[in-house]
PDB file of C-alpha atoms in Angstrom:
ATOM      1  CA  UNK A1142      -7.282 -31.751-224.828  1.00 53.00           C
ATOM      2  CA  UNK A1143     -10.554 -33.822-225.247  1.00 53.00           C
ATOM      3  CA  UNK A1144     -14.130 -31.713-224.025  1.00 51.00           C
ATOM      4  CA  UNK A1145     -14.445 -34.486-221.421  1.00 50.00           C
ATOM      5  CA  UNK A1146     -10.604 -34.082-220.430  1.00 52.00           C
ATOM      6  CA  UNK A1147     -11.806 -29.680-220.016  1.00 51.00           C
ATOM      7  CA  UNK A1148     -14.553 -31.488-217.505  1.00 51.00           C
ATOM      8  CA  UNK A1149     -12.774 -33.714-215.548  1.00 51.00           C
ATOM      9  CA  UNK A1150     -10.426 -30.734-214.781  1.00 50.00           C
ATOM     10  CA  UNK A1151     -12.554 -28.291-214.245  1.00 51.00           C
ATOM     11  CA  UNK A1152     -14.694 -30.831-211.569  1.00 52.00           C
ATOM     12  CA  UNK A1153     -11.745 -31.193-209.978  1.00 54.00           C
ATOM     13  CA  UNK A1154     -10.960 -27.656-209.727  1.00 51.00           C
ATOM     14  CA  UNK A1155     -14.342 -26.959-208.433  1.00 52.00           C
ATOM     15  CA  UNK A1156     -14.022 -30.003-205.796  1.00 54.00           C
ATOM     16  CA  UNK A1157     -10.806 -28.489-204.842  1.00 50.00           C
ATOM     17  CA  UNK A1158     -12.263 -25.224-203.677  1.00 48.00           C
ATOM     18  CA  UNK A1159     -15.079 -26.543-201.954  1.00 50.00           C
ATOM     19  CA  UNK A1160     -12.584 -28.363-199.799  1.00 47.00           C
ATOM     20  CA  UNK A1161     -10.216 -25.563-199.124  1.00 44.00           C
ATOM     21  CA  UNK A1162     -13.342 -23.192-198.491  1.00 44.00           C
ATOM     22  CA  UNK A1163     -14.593 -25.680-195.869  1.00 44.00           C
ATOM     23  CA  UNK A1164     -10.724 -26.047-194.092  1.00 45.00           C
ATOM     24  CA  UNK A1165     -11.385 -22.457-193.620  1.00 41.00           C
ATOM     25  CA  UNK A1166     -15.109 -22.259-191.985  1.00 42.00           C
ATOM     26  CA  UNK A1167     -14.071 -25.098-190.119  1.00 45.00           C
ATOM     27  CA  UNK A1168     -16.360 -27.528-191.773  1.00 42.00           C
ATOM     28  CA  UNK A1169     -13.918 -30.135-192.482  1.00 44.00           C
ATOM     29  CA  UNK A1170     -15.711 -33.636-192.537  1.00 45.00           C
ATOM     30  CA  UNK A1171     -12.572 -35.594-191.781  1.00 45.00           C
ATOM     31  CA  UNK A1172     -12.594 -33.973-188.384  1.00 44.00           C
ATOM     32  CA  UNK A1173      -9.213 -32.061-188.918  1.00 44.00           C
ATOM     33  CA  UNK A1174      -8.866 -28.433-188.239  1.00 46.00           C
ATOM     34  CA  UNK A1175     -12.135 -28.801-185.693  1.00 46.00           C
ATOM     35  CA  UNK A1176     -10.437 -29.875-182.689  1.00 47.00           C
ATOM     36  CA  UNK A1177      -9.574 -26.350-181.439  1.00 48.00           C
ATOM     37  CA  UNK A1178      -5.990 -26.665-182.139  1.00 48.00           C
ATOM     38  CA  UNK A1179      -3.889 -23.309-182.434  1.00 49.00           C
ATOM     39  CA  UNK A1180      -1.111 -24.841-184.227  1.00 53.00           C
ATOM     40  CA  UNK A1181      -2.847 -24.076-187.515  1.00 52.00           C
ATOM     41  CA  UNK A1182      -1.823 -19.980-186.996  1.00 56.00           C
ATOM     42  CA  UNK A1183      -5.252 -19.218-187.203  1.00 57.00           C
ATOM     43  CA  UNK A1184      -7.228 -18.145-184.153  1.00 58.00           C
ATOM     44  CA  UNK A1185     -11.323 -18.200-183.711  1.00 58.00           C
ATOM     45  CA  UNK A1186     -12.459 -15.401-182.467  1.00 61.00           C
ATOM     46  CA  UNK A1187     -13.631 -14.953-179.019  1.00 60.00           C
ATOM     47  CA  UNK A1188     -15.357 -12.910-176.322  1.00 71.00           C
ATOM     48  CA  UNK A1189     -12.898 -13.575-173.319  1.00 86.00           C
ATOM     49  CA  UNK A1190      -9.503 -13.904-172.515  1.00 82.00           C
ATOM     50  CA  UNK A1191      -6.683 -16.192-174.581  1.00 88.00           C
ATOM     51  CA  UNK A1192      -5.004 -18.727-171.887  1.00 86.00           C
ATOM     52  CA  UNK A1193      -2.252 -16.529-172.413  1.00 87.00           C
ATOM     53  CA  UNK A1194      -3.795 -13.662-171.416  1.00 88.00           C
ATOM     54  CA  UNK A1195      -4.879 -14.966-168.250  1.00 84.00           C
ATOM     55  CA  UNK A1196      -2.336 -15.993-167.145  1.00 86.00           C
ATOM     56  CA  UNK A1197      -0.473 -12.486-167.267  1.00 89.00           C
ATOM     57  CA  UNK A1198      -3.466 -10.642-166.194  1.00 89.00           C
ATOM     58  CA  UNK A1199      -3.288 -13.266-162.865  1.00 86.00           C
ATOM     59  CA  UNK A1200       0.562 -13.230-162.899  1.00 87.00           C
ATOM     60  CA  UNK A1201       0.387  -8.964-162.627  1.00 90.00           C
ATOM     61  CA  UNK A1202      -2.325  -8.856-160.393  1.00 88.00           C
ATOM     62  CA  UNK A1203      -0.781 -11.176-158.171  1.00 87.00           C
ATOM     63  CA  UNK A1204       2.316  -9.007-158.432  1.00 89.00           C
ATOM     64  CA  UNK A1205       0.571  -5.712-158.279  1.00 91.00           C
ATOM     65  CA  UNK A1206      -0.852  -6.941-154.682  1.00 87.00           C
ATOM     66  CA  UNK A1207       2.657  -8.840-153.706  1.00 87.00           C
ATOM     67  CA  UNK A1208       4.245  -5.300-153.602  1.00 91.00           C
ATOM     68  CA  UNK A1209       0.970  -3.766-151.579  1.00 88.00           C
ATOM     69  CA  UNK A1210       1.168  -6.143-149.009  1.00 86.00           C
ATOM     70  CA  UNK A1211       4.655  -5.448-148.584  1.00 87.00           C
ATOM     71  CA  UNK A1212       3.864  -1.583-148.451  1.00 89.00           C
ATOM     72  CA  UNK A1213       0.949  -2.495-145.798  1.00 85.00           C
ATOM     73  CA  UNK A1214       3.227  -4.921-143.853  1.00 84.00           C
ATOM     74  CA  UNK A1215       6.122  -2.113-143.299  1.00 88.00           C
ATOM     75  CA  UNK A1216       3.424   0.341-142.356  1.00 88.00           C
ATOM     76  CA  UNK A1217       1.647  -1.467-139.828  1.00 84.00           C
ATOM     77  CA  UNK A1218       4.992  -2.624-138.365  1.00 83.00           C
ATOM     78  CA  UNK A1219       5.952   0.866-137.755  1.00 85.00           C
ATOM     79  CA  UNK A1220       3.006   1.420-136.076  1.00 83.00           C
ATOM     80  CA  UNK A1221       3.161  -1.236-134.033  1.00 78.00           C
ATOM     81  CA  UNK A1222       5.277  -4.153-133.742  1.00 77.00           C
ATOM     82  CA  UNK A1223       3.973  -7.029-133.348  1.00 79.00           C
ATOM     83  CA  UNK A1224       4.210 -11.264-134.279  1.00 83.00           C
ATOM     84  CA  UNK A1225       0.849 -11.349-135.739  1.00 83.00           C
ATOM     85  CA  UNK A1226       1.347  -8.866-137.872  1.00 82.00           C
ATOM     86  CA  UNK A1227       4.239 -10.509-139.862  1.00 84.00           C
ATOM     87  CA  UNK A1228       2.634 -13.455-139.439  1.00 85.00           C
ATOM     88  CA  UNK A1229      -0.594 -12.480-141.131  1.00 85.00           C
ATOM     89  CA  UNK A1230       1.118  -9.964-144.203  1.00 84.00           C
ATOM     90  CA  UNK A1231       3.434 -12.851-144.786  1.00 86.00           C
ATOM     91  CA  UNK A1232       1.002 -15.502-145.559  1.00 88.00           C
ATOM     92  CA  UNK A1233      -0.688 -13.007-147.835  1.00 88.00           C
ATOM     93  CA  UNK A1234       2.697 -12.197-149.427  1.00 88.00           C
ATOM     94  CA  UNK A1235       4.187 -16.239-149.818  1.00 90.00           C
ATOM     95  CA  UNK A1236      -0.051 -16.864-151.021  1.00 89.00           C
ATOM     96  CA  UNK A1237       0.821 -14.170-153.708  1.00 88.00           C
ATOM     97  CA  UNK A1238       4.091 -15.917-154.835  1.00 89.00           C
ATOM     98  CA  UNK A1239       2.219 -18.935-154.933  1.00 91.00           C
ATOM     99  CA  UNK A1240      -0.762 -17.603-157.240  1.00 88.00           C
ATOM    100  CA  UNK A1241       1.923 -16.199-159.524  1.00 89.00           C
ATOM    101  CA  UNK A1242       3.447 -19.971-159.729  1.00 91.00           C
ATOM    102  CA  UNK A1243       0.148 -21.191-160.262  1.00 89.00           C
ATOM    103  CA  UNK A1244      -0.613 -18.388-162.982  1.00 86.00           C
ATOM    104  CA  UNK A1245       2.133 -19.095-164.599  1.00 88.00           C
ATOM    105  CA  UNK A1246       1.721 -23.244-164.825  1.00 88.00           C
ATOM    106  CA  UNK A1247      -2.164 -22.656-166.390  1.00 84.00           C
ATOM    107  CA  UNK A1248      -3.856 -23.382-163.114  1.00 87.00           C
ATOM    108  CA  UNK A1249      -5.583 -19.871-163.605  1.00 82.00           C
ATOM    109  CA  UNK A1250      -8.623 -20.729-162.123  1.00 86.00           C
ATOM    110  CA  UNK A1251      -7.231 -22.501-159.154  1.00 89.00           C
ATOM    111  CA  UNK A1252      -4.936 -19.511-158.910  1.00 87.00           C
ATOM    112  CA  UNK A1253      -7.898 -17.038-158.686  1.00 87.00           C
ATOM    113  CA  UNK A1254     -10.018 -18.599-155.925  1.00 91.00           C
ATOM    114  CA  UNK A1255      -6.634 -18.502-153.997  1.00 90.00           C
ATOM    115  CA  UNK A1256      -5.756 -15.446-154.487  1.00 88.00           C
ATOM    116  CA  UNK A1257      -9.591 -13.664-153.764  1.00 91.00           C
ATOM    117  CA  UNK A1258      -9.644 -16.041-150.629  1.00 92.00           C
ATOM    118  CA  UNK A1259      -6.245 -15.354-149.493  1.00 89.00           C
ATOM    119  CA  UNK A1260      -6.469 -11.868-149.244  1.00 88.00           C
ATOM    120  CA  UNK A1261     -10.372 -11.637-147.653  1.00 91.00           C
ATOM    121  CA  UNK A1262      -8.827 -14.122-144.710  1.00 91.00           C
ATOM    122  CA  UNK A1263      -5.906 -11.913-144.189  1.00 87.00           C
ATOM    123  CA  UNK A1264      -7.915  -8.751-144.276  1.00 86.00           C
ATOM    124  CA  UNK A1265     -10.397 -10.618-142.077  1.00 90.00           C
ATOM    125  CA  UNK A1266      -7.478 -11.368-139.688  1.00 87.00           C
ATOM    126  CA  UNK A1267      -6.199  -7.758-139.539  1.00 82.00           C
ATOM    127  CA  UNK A1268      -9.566  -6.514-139.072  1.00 86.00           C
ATOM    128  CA  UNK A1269     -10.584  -9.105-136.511  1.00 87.00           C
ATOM    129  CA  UNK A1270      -7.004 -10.301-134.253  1.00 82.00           C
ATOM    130  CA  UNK A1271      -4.535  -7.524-135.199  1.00 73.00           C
ATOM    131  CA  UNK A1272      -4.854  -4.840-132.241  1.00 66.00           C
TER     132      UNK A1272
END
């Protein structure tokens, strides 16, 4: 092997780790490996949830408060019986089923605003109609 031969290797060695060391750091001037794919294994860290995540932290508190309604909708019928009252604990009960669809599908967000306005209506209802 020729001195120049040792060079041309050795450039391309050199070139070789440049590019892997930029795959990593995400510096990649083809474009590939930036577009915030997870498929690579590899996950950037970050300060908040994973889409994942959400979704089971919605899906169980959506369940969590499922089952209290429930609880709240057999107490307040043995106190008193009344239309209303299933009406109201219902809706809040079918709303939670609904977020947990919702959760589960990726419409998190949507699933949220339902679910934190679902429950202050029907707590506004018992508050204000239920005798």
């Amino acid at each position: 092997m020729s001195a120049s031969d040792q060079d041309t290797t050795a450039a391309g060695a050199q070139e070789a780790a440049e590019a892997s060391e930029a795959d990593e750091s995400g510096e990649g001037t083809s474009g590939e490996g930036t577009s915030g794919d997870e498929t690579s294994g590899e996950e950037a860290p970050t300060s908040g949830l994973t889409p994942k995540q959400a979704r089971r932290l919605r899906v169980a508190a959506a369940s969590v408060l499922l089952v209290a309604m429930a609880v709240v909708l057999v107490v307040r019928l043995a106190s008193r019986t009344s239309v209303l009252v299933v009406g109201v604990y219902g809706l809040a009960m079918i709303l939670c089923g609904i977020v947990i669809e919702l959760s589960r599908n990726g419409r998190t967000r949507l699933a949220t605003w339902l679910l934190v306005g679902g429950l202050a209506a029907a707590l506004a209802f018992d508050w204000l109609i239920l005798p």
